Amino acid sequence: MSFQPLGDRVLIKPLEAEEKTAAGIVLPDTAKEKPQQGEVVAVGPGRLLDNGERGKMEVKAGDRVLYAKYAGTELKQGDTKYLVLSERDILAIVE
């Protein structure tokens, strides 16, 4: 199964949360922070503008991005988790 986002939606594979603190303490799953960085897997064609044209997407597949903490909808395919969110929920491209 493959996913193709619609409109200005973006499919992101979140990066794994840290397993240990800087001091070496192992964190249980309940204490881990929700990840805010991920890799763009697929992008939609862009938002439909009032004049009938499509707006250009600012991110592309392969970009590493920083996104809002509680944004988007989580999906799961097998053991892999994905996040579908609007392009406006992406805060920055990480270089």
PDB file of N, CA and C in Angstrom:
ATOM      1  N   MET A   1       0.847  -1.170   0.000  1.00  0.00           N
ATOM      2  CA  MET A   1       0.000   0.000   0.000  1.00  0.00           C
ATOM      3  C   MET A   1       0.896   1.239   0.000  1.00  0.00           C
ATOM      4  N   SER A   2       0.528   2.226  -0.807  1.00  0.00           N
ATOM      5  CA  SER A   2       1.283   3.479  -0.810  1.00  0.00           C
ATOM      6  C   SER A   2       0.318   4.631  -0.555  1.00  0.00           C
ATOM      7  N   PHE A   3       0.863   5.720  -0.065  1.00  0.00           N
ATOM      8  CA  PHE A   3       0.058   6.895   0.262  1.00  0.00           C
ATOM      9  C   PHE A   3       0.447   8.039  -0.662  1.00  0.00           C
ATOM     10  N   GLN A   4      -0.538   8.757  -1.189  1.00  0.00           N
ATOM     11  CA  GLN A   4      -0.305   9.966  -1.959  1.00  0.00           C
ATOM     12  C   GLN A   4      -1.149  11.070  -1.334  1.00  0.00           C
ATOM     13  N   PRO A   5      -0.509  12.016  -0.639  1.00  0.00           N
ATOM     14  CA  PRO A   5      -1.260  13.094   0.005  1.00  0.00           C
ATOM     15  C   PRO A   5      -2.006  13.951  -1.020  1.00  0.00           C
ATOM     16  N   LEU A   6      -3.108  14.531  -0.599  1.00  0.00           N
ATOM     17  CA  LEU A   6      -3.911  15.400  -1.449  1.00  0.00           C
ATOM     18  C   LEU A   6      -3.722  16.853  -1.040  1.00  0.00           C
ATOM     19  N   GLY A   7      -3.938  17.765  -1.971  1.00  0.00           N
ATOM     20  CA  GLY A   7      -3.865  19.192  -1.684  1.00  0.00           C
ATOM     21  C   GLY A   7      -2.514  19.609  -1.139  1.00  0.00           C
ATOM     22  N   ASP A   8      -2.526  20.344  -0.029  1.00  0.00           N
ATOM     23  CA  ASP A   8      -1.271  20.819   0.567  1.00  0.00           C
ATOM     24  C   ASP A   8      -0.822  19.923   1.725  1.00  0.00           C
ATOM     25  N   ARG A   9      -1.216  18.662   1.684  1.00  0.00           N
ATOM     26  CA  ARG A   9      -0.836  17.714   2.736  1.00  0.00           C
ATOM     27  C   ARG A   9       0.541  17.124   2.458  1.00  0.00           C
ATOM     28  N   VAL A  10       1.213  16.713   3.539  1.00  0.00           N
ATOM     29  CA  VAL A  10       2.566  16.151   3.462  1.00  0.00           C
ATOM     30  C   VAL A  10       2.597  14.878   4.296  1.00  0.00           C
ATOM     31  N   LEU A  11       3.219  13.821   3.775  1.00  0.00           N
ATOM     32  CA  LEU A  11       3.402  12.562   4.496  1.00  0.00           C
ATOM     33  C   LEU A  11       4.813  12.556   5.057  1.00  0.00           C
ATOM     34  N   ILE A  12       4.925  12.408   6.383  1.00  0.00           N
ATOM     35  CA  ILE A  12       6.216  12.484   7.076  1.00  0.00           C
ATOM     36  C   ILE A  12       6.455  11.211   7.866  1.00  0.00           C
ATOM     37  N   LYS A  13       7.694  10.757   7.857  1.00  0.00           N
ATOM     38  CA  LYS A  13       8.117   9.655   8.725  1.00  0.00           C
ATOM     39  C   LYS A  13       8.852  10.295   9.900  1.00  0.00           C
ATOM     40  N   PRO A  14       8.226  10.300  11.093  1.00  0.00           N
ATOM     41  CA  PRO A  14       8.859  10.942  12.252  1.00  0.00           C
ATOM     42  C   PRO A  14      10.171  10.250  12.631  1.00  0.00           C
ATOM     43  N   LEU A  15      11.140  11.058  13.082  1.00  0.00           N
ATOM     44  CA  LEU A  15      12.393  10.505  13.583  1.00  0.00           C
ATOM     45  C   LEU A  15      12.153   9.935  14.968  1.00  0.00           C
ATOM     46  N   GLU A  16      12.876   8.924  15.317  1.00  0.00           N
ATOM     47  CA  GLU A  16      12.716   8.270  16.623  1.00  0.00           C
ATOM     48  C   GLU A  16      13.109   9.215  17.755  1.00  0.00           C
ATOM     49  N   ALA A  17      12.393   9.131  18.857  1.00  0.00           N
ATOM     50  CA  ALA A  17      12.691   9.922  20.046  1.00  0.00           C
ATOM     51  C   ALA A  17      13.935   9.367  20.716  1.00  0.00           C
ATOM     52  N   GLU A  18      14.601  10.211  21.463  1.00  0.00           N
ATOM     53  CA  GLU A  18      15.813   9.804  22.173  1.00  0.00           C
ATOM     54  C   GLU A  18      15.508   8.708  23.189  1.00  0.00           C
ATOM     55  N   GLU A  19      16.359   7.695  23.230  1.00  0.00           N
ATOM     56  CA  GLU A  19      16.210   6.589  24.178  1.00  0.00           C
ATOM     57  C   GLU A  19      16.871   6.901  25.519  1.00  0.00           C
ATOM     58  N   LYS A  20      17.906   7.765  25.500  1.00  0.00           N
ATOM     59  CA  LYS A  20      18.658   8.098  26.711  1.00  0.00           C
ATOM     60  C   LYS A  20      18.793   9.600  26.865  1.00  0.00           C
ATOM     61  N   THR A  21      19.000  10.023  28.098  1.00  0.00           N
ATOM     62  CA  THR A  21      19.292  11.430  28.352  1.00  0.00           C
ATOM     63  C   THR A  21      20.786  11.651  28.131  1.00  0.00           C
ATOM     64  N   ALA A  22      21.227  12.897  28.192  1.00  0.00           N
ATOM     65  CA  ALA A  22      22.646  13.207  28.033  1.00  0.00           C
ATOM     66  C   ALA A  22      23.480  12.554  29.134  1.00  0.00           C
ATOM     67  N   ALA A  23      22.882  12.323  30.303  1.00  0.00           N
ATOM     68  CA  ALA A  23      23.591  11.700  31.425  1.00  0.00           C
ATOM     69  C   ALA A  23      23.604  10.180  31.320  1.00  0.00           C
ATOM     70  N   GLY A  24      22.913   9.621  30.304  1.00  0.00           N
ATOM     71  CA  GLY A  24      22.921   8.182  30.111  1.00  0.00           C
ATOM     72  C   GLY A  24      21.756   7.443  30.747  1.00  0.00           C
ATOM     73  N   ILE A  25      20.768   8.170  31.243  1.00  0.00           N
ATOM     74  CA  ILE A  25      19.599   7.530  31.862  1.00  0.00           C
ATOM     75  C   ILE A  25      18.657   7.063  30.750  1.00  0.00           C
ATOM     76  N   VAL A  26      18.254   5.804  30.784  1.00  0.00           N
ATOM     77  CA  VAL A  26      17.343   5.246  29.780  1.00  0.00           C
ATOM     78  C   VAL A  26      15.921   5.699  30.103  1.00  0.00           C
ATOM     79  N   LEU A  27      15.239   6.242  29.091  1.00  0.00           N
ATOM     80  CA  LEU A  27      13.878   6.750  29.279  1.00  0.00           C
ATOM     81  C   LEU A  27      12.846   5.687  28.915  1.00  0.00           C
ATOM     82  N   PRO A  28      11.830   5.487  29.760  1.00  0.00           N
ATOM     83  CA  PRO A  28      10.739   4.579  29.378  1.00  0.00           C
ATOM     84  C   PRO A  28       9.869   5.245  28.314  1.00  0.00           C
ATOM     85  N   ASP A  29       9.056   4.461  27.611  1.00  0.00           N
ATOM     86  CA  ASP A  29       8.212   4.990  26.542  1.00  0.00           C
ATOM     87  C   ASP A  29       7.291   6.109  27.023  1.00  0.00           C
ATOM     88  N   THR A  30       6.822   6.031  28.244  1.00  0.00           N
ATOM     89  CA  THR A  30       5.886   7.033  28.754  1.00  0.00           C
ATOM     90  C   THR A  30       6.547   8.379  29.025  1.00  0.00           C
ATOM     91  N   ALA A  31       7.869   8.411  29.172  1.00  0.00           N
ATOM     92  CA  ALA A  31       8.566   9.652  29.483  1.00  0.00           C
ATOM     93  C   ALA A  31       9.186  10.303  28.251  1.00  0.00           C
ATOM     94  N   LYS A  32       9.126   9.637  27.104  1.00  0.00           N
ATOM     95  CA  LYS A  32       9.739  10.183  25.897  1.00  0.00           C
ATOM     96  C   LYS A  32       8.922  11.343  25.363  1.00  0.00           C
ATOM     97  N   GLU A  33       9.629  12.328  24.818  1.00  0.00           N
ATOM     98  CA  GLU A  33       8.984  13.458  24.166  1.00  0.00           C
ATOM     99  C   GLU A  33       8.449  13.010  22.813  1.00  0.00           C
ATOM    100  N   LYS A  34       7.345  13.579  22.409  1.00  0.00           N
ATOM    101  CA  LYS A  34       6.803  13.295  21.083  1.00  0.00           C
ATOM    102  C   LYS A  34       7.751  13.945  20.066  1.00  0.00           C
ATOM    103  N   PRO A  35       8.194  13.196  19.037  1.00  0.00           N
ATOM    104  CA  PRO A  35       9.146  13.776  18.085  1.00  0.00           C
ATOM    105  C   PRO A  35       8.546  14.942  17.315  1.00  0.00           C
ATOM    106  N   GLN A  36       9.387  15.918  16.986  1.00  0.00           N
ATOM    107  CA  GLN A  36       8.956  17.071  16.218  1.00  0.00           C
ATOM    108  C   GLN A  36       9.736  17.201  14.915  1.00  0.00           C
ATOM    109  N   GLN A  37      10.602  16.227  14.629  1.00  0.00           N
ATOM    110  CA  GLN A  37      11.352  16.235  13.388  1.00  0.00           C
ATOM    111  C   GLN A  37      11.041  14.973  12.618  1.00  0.00           C
ATOM    112  N   GLY A  38      11.109  15.072  11.305  1.00  0.00           N
ATOM    113  CA  GLY A  38      10.864  13.914  10.475  1.00  0.00           C
ATOM    114  C   GLY A  38      11.359  14.130   9.069  1.00  0.00           C
ATOM    115  N   GLU A  39      11.248  13.067   8.278  1.00  0.00           N
ATOM    116  CA  GLU A  39      11.654  13.119   6.873  1.00  0.00           C
ATOM    117  C   GLU A  39      10.411  13.083   6.002  1.00  0.00           C
ATOM    118  N   VAL A  40      10.347  13.988   5.030  1.00  0.00           N
ATOM    119  CA  VAL A  40       9.219  14.047   4.110  1.00  0.00           C
ATOM    120  C   VAL A  40       9.295  12.846   3.177  1.00  0.00           C
ATOM    121  N   VAL A  41       8.213  12.063   3.132  1.00  0.00           N
ATOM    122  CA  VAL A  41       8.147  10.878   2.278  1.00  0.00           C
ATOM    123  C   VAL A  41       7.436  11.215   0.969  1.00  0.00           C
ATOM    124  N   ALA A  42       6.340  11.966   1.039  1.00  0.00           N
ATOM    125  CA  ALA A  42       5.578  12.345  -0.150  1.00  0.00           C
ATOM    126  C   ALA A  42       4.858  13.665   0.101  1.00  0.00           C
ATOM    127  N   VAL A  43       4.613  14.413  -0.964  1.00  0.00           N
ATOM    128  CA  VAL A  43       3.886  15.679  -0.866  1.00  0.00           C
ATOM    129  C   VAL A  43       2.735  15.681  -1.858  1.00  0.00           C
ATOM    130  N   GLY A  44       1.700  16.415  -1.519  1.00  0.00           N
ATOM    131  CA  GLY A  44       0.558  16.565  -2.415  1.00  0.00           C
ATOM    132  C   GLY A  44       0.882  17.544  -3.526  1.00  0.00           C
ATOM    133  N   PRO A  45      -0.051  17.747  -4.450  1.00  0.00           N
ATOM    134  CA  PRO A  45       0.181  18.638  -5.589  1.00  0.00           C
ATOM    135  C   PRO A  45       0.173  20.120  -5.235  1.00  0.00           C
ATOM    136  N   GLY A  46      -0.299  20.476  -4.062  1.00  0.00           N
ATOM    137  CA  GLY A  46      -0.359  21.880  -3.651  1.00  0.00           C
ATOM    138  C   GLY A  46      -1.802  22.311  -3.446  1.00  0.00           C
ATOM    139  N   ARG A  47      -1.962  23.385  -2.704  1.00  0.00           N
ATOM    140  CA  ARG A  47      -3.293  23.909  -2.386  1.00  0.00           C
ATOM    141  C   ARG A  47      -3.920  24.530  -3.632  1.00  0.00           C
ATOM    142  N   LEU A  48      -5.202  24.297  -3.825  1.00  0.00           N
ATOM    143  CA  LEU A  48      -5.931  24.884  -4.950  1.00  0.00           C
ATOM    144  C   LEU A  48      -6.253  26.337  -4.605  1.00  0.00           C
ATOM    145  N   LEU A  49      -5.768  27.262  -5.431  1.00  0.00           N
ATOM    146  CA  LEU A  49      -5.973  28.694  -5.189  1.00  0.00           C
ATOM    147  C   LEU A  49      -7.317  29.138  -5.764  1.00  0.00           C
ATOM    148  N   ASP A  50      -7.750  30.341  -5.397  1.00  0.00           N
ATOM    149  CA  ASP A  50      -9.034  30.876  -5.850  1.00  0.00           C
ATOM    150  C   ASP A  50      -9.114  31.009  -7.371  1.00  0.00           C
ATOM    151  N   ASN A  51      -7.980  31.230  -8.029  1.00  0.00           N
ATOM    152  CA  ASN A  51      -7.978  31.390  -9.484  1.00  0.00           C
ATOM    153  C   ASN A  51      -7.906  30.051 -10.230  1.00  0.00           C
ATOM    154  N   GLY A  52      -7.952  28.924  -9.507  1.00  0.00           N
ATOM    155  CA  GLY A  52      -7.951  27.609 -10.132  1.00  0.00           C
ATOM    156  C   GLY A  52      -6.574  26.983 -10.304  1.00  0.00           C
ATOM    157  N   GLU A  53      -5.525  27.732 -10.001  1.00  0.00           N
ATOM    158  CA  GLU A  53      -4.163  27.195 -10.114  1.00  0.00           C
ATOM    159  C   GLU A  53      -3.759  26.526  -8.811  1.00  0.00           C
ATOM    160  N   ARG A  54      -2.686  25.762  -8.856  1.00  0.00           N
ATOM    161  CA  ARG A  54      -2.147  25.100  -7.661  1.00  0.00           C
ATOM    162  C   ARG A  54      -1.003  25.929  -7.087  1.00  0.00           C
ATOM    163  N   GLY A  55      -0.999  26.082  -5.760  1.00  0.00           N
ATOM    164  CA  GLY A  55       0.106  26.748  -5.088  1.00  0.00           C
ATOM    165  C   GLY A  55       1.310  25.815  -5.050  1.00  0.00           C
ATOM    166  N   LYS A  56       2.497  26.365  -5.135  1.00  0.00           N
ATOM    167  CA  LYS A  56       3.720  25.561  -5.138  1.00  0.00           C
ATOM    168  C   LYS A  56       4.045  25.094  -3.719  1.00  0.00           C
ATOM    169  N   MET A  57       4.411  23.830  -3.569  1.00  0.00           N
ATOM    170  CA  MET A  57       4.805  23.278  -2.272  1.00  0.00           C
ATOM    171  C   MET A  57       6.242  23.707  -1.970  1.00  0.00           C
ATOM    172  N   GLU A  58       6.516  24.075  -0.718  1.00  0.00           N
ATOM    173  CA  GLU A  58       7.846  24.524  -0.335  1.00  0.00           C
ATOM    174  C   GLU A  58       8.752  23.385   0.097  1.00  0.00           C
ATOM    175  N   VAL A  59       8.192  22.213   0.375  1.00  0.00           N
ATOM    176  CA  VAL A  59       9.000  21.052   0.767  1.00  0.00           C
ATOM    177  C   VAL A  59       8.893  19.988  -0.312  1.00  0.00           C
ATOM    178  N   LYS A  60       9.867  19.078  -0.318  1.00  0.00           N
ATOM    179  CA  LYS A  60       9.863  17.981  -1.283  1.00  0.00           C
ATOM    180  C   LYS A  60      10.264  16.702  -0.571  1.00  0.00           C
ATOM    181  N   ALA A  61      10.031  15.578  -1.207  1.00  0.00           N
ATOM    182  CA  ALA A  61      10.394  14.284  -0.630  1.00  0.00           C
ATOM    183  C   ALA A  61      11.893  14.271  -0.336  1.00  0.00           C
ATOM    184  N   GLY A  62      12.252  13.763   0.838  1.00  0.00           N
ATOM    185  CA  GLY A  62      13.650  13.704   1.256  1.00  0.00           C
ATOM    186  C   GLY A  62      14.065  14.825   2.180  1.00  0.00           C
ATOM    187  N   ASP A  63      13.290  15.915   2.256  1.00  0.00           N
ATOM    188  CA  ASP A  63      13.614  17.023   3.168  1.00  0.00           C
ATOM    189  C   ASP A  63      13.419  16.573   4.614  1.00  0.00           C
ATOM    190  N   ARG A  64      14.289  17.059   5.492  1.00  0.00           N
ATOM    191  CA  ARG A  64      14.126  16.842   6.929  1.00  0.00           C
ATOM    192  C   ARG A  64      13.492  18.104   7.489  1.00  0.00           C
ATOM    193  N   VAL A  65      12.373  17.947   8.198  1.00  0.00           N
ATOM    194  CA  VAL A  65      11.605  19.107   8.628  1.00  0.00           C
ATOM    195  C   VAL A  65      11.326  19.090  10.126  1.00  0.00           C
ATOM    196  N   LEU A  66      11.034  20.267  10.644  1.00  0.00           N
ATOM    197  CA  LEU A  66      10.595  20.470  12.026  1.00  0.00           C
ATOM    198  C   LEU A  66       9.125  20.864  11.931  1.00  0.00           C
ATOM    199  N   TYR A  67       8.245  20.171  12.683  1.00  0.00           N
ATOM    200  CA  TYR A  67       6.816  20.436  12.589  1.00  0.00           C
ATOM    201  C   TYR A  67       6.221  20.673  13.970  1.00  0.00           C
ATOM    202  N   ALA A  68       5.018  21.225  13.996  1.00  0.00           N
ATOM    203  CA  ALA A  68       4.318  21.524  15.247  1.00  0.00           C
ATOM    204  C   ALA A  68       4.104  20.235  16.045  1.00  0.00           C
ATOM    205  N   LYS A  69       4.200  20.340  17.362  1.00  0.00           N
ATOM    206  CA  LYS A  69       4.217  19.177  18.245  1.00  0.00           C
ATOM    207  C   LYS A  69       2.991  18.268  18.137  1.00  0.00           C
ATOM    208  N   TYR A  70       1.810  18.814  18.117  1.00  0.00           N
ATOM    209  CA  TYR A  70       0.597  17.991  18.109  1.00  0.00           C
ATOM    210  C   TYR A  70      -0.163  18.097  16.790  1.00  0.00           C
ATOM    211  N   ALA A  71       0.549  18.352  15.703  1.00  0.00           N
ATOM    212  CA  ALA A  71      -0.081  18.520  14.394  1.00  0.00           C
ATOM    213  C   ALA A  71      -0.260  17.173  13.692  1.00  0.00           C
ATOM    214  N   GLY A  72      -1.225  17.131  12.794  1.00  0.00           N
ATOM    215  CA  GLY A  72      -1.360  16.007  11.895  1.00  0.00           C
ATOM    216  C   GLY A  72      -2.127  14.809  12.414  1.00  0.00           C
ATOM    217  N   THR A  73      -2.206  13.807  11.549  1.00  0.00           N
ATOM    218  CA  THR A  73      -2.894  12.559  11.820  1.00  0.00           C
ATOM    219  C   THR A  73      -1.904  11.424  11.676  1.00  0.00           C
ATOM    220  N   GLU A  74      -1.848  10.561  12.682  1.00  0.00           N
ATOM    221  CA  GLU A  74      -0.906   9.445  12.654  1.00  0.00           C
ATOM    222  C   GLU A  74      -1.472   8.284  11.857  1.00  0.00           C
ATOM    223  N   LEU A  75      -0.611   7.643  11.067  1.00  0.00           N
ATOM    224  CA  LEU A  75      -0.948   6.445  10.299  1.00  0.00           C
ATOM    225  C   LEU A  75       0.083   5.377  10.620  1.00  0.00           C
ATOM    226  N   LYS A  76      -0.290   4.127  10.456  1.00  0.00           N
ATOM    227  CA  LYS A  76       0.649   3.041  10.704  1.00  0.00           C
ATOM    228  C   LYS A  76       0.518   2.038   9.566  1.00  0.00           C
ATOM    229  N   GLN A  77       1.655   1.688   8.960  1.00  0.00           N
ATOM    230  CA  GLN A  77       1.696   0.663   7.926  1.00  0.00           C
ATOM    231  C   GLN A  77       2.742  -0.356   8.357  1.00  0.00           C
ATOM    232  N   GLY A  78       2.292  -1.518   8.773  1.00  0.00           N
ATOM    233  CA  GLY A  78       3.210  -2.502   9.335  1.00  0.00           C
ATOM    234  C   GLY A  78       3.753  -1.976  10.652  1.00  0.00           C
ATOM    235  N   ASP A  79       5.072  -1.951  10.785  1.00  0.00           N
ATOM    236  CA  ASP A  79       5.705  -1.415  11.990  1.00  0.00           C
ATOM    237  C   ASP A  79       6.106   0.042  11.839  1.00  0.00           C
ATOM    238  N   THR A  80       5.875   0.622  10.680  1.00  0.00           N
ATOM    239  CA  THR A  80       6.303   1.991  10.405  1.00  0.00           C
ATOM    240  C   THR A  80       5.178   2.969  10.686  1.00  0.00           C
ATOM    241  N   LYS A  81       5.498   4.036  11.430  1.00  0.00           N
ATOM    242  CA  LYS A  81       4.532   5.091  11.726  1.00  0.00           C
ATOM    243  C   LYS A  81       4.776   6.273  10.803  1.00  0.00           C
ATOM    244  N   TYR A  82       3.680   6.872  10.341  1.00  0.00           N
ATOM    245  CA  TYR A  82       3.739   8.047   9.488  1.00  0.00           C
ATOM    246  C   TYR A  82       2.839   9.120  10.080  1.00  0.00           C
ATOM    247  N   LEU A  83       3.017  10.333   9.602  1.00  0.00           N
ATOM    248  CA  LEU A  83       2.213  11.462  10.029  1.00  0.00           C
ATOM    249  C   LEU A  83       1.787  12.227   8.778  1.00  0.00           C
ATOM    250  N   VAL A  84       0.492  12.491   8.630  1.00  0.00           N
ATOM    251  CA  VAL A  84      -0.013  13.313   7.536  1.00  0.00           C
ATOM    252  C   VAL A  84      -0.402  14.653   8.131  1.00  0.00           C
ATOM    253  N   LEU A  85       0.177  15.727   7.597  1.00  0.00           N
ATOM    254  CA  LEU A  85      -0.148  17.051   8.109  1.00  0.00           C
ATOM    255  C   LEU A  85      -0.163  18.063   6.988  1.00  0.00           C
ATOM    256  N   SER A  86      -0.737  19.201   7.272  1.00  0.00           N
ATOM    257  CA  SER A  86      -0.805  20.281   6.309  1.00  0.00           C
ATOM    258  C   SER A  86       0.560  20.959   6.226  1.00  0.00           C
ATOM    259  N   GLU A  87       0.885  21.477   5.061  1.00  0.00           N
ATOM    260  CA  GLU A  87       2.181  22.145   4.891  1.00  0.00           C
ATOM    261  C   GLU A  87       2.327  23.320   5.862  1.00  0.00           C
ATOM    262  N   ARG A  88       1.236  23.950   6.235  1.00  0.00           N
ATOM    263  CA  ARG A  88       1.313  25.103   7.146  1.00  0.00           C
ATOM    264  C   ARG A  88       1.756  24.697   8.563  1.00  0.00           C
ATOM    265  N   ASP A  89       1.660  23.387   8.911  1.00  0.00           N
ATOM    266  CA  ASP A  89       2.116  22.901  10.214  1.00  0.00           C
ATOM    267  C   ASP A  89       3.621  22.634  10.249  1.00  0.00           C
ATOM    268  N   ILE A  90       4.281  22.731   9.102  1.00  0.00           N
ATOM    269  CA  ILE A  90       5.731  22.567   9.044  1.00  0.00           C
ATOM    270  C   ILE A  90       6.355  23.913   9.391  1.00  0.00           C
ATOM    271  N   LEU A  91       7.232  23.896  10.389  1.00  0.00           N
ATOM    272  CA  LEU A  91       7.819  25.138  10.885  1.00  0.00           C
ATOM    273  C   LEU A  91       9.114  25.507  10.175  1.00  0.00           C
ATOM    274  N   ALA A  92       9.919  24.493   9.782  1.00  0.00           N
ATOM    275  CA  ALA A  92      11.212  24.778   9.173  1.00  0.00           C
ATOM    276  C   ALA A  92      11.754  23.545   8.473  1.00  0.00           C
ATOM    277  N   ILE A  93      12.647  23.774   7.517  1.00  0.00           N
ATOM    278  CA  ILE A  93      13.415  22.697   6.893  1.00  0.00           C
ATOM    279  C   ILE A  93      14.747  22.649   7.625  1.00  0.00           C
ATOM    280  N   VAL A  94      15.129  21.474   8.101  1.00  0.00           N
ATOM    281  CA  VAL A  94      16.378  21.303   8.843  1.00  0.00           C
ATOM    282  C   VAL A  94      17.470  20.937   7.850  1.00  0.00           C
ATOM    283  N   GLU A  95      18.554  21.708   7.844  1.00  0.00           N
ATOM    284  CA  GLU A  95      19.660  21.430   6.913  1.00  0.00           C
ATOM    285  C   GLU A  95      20.833  20.822   7.616  1.00  0.00           C
TER     286      GLU A  95
END
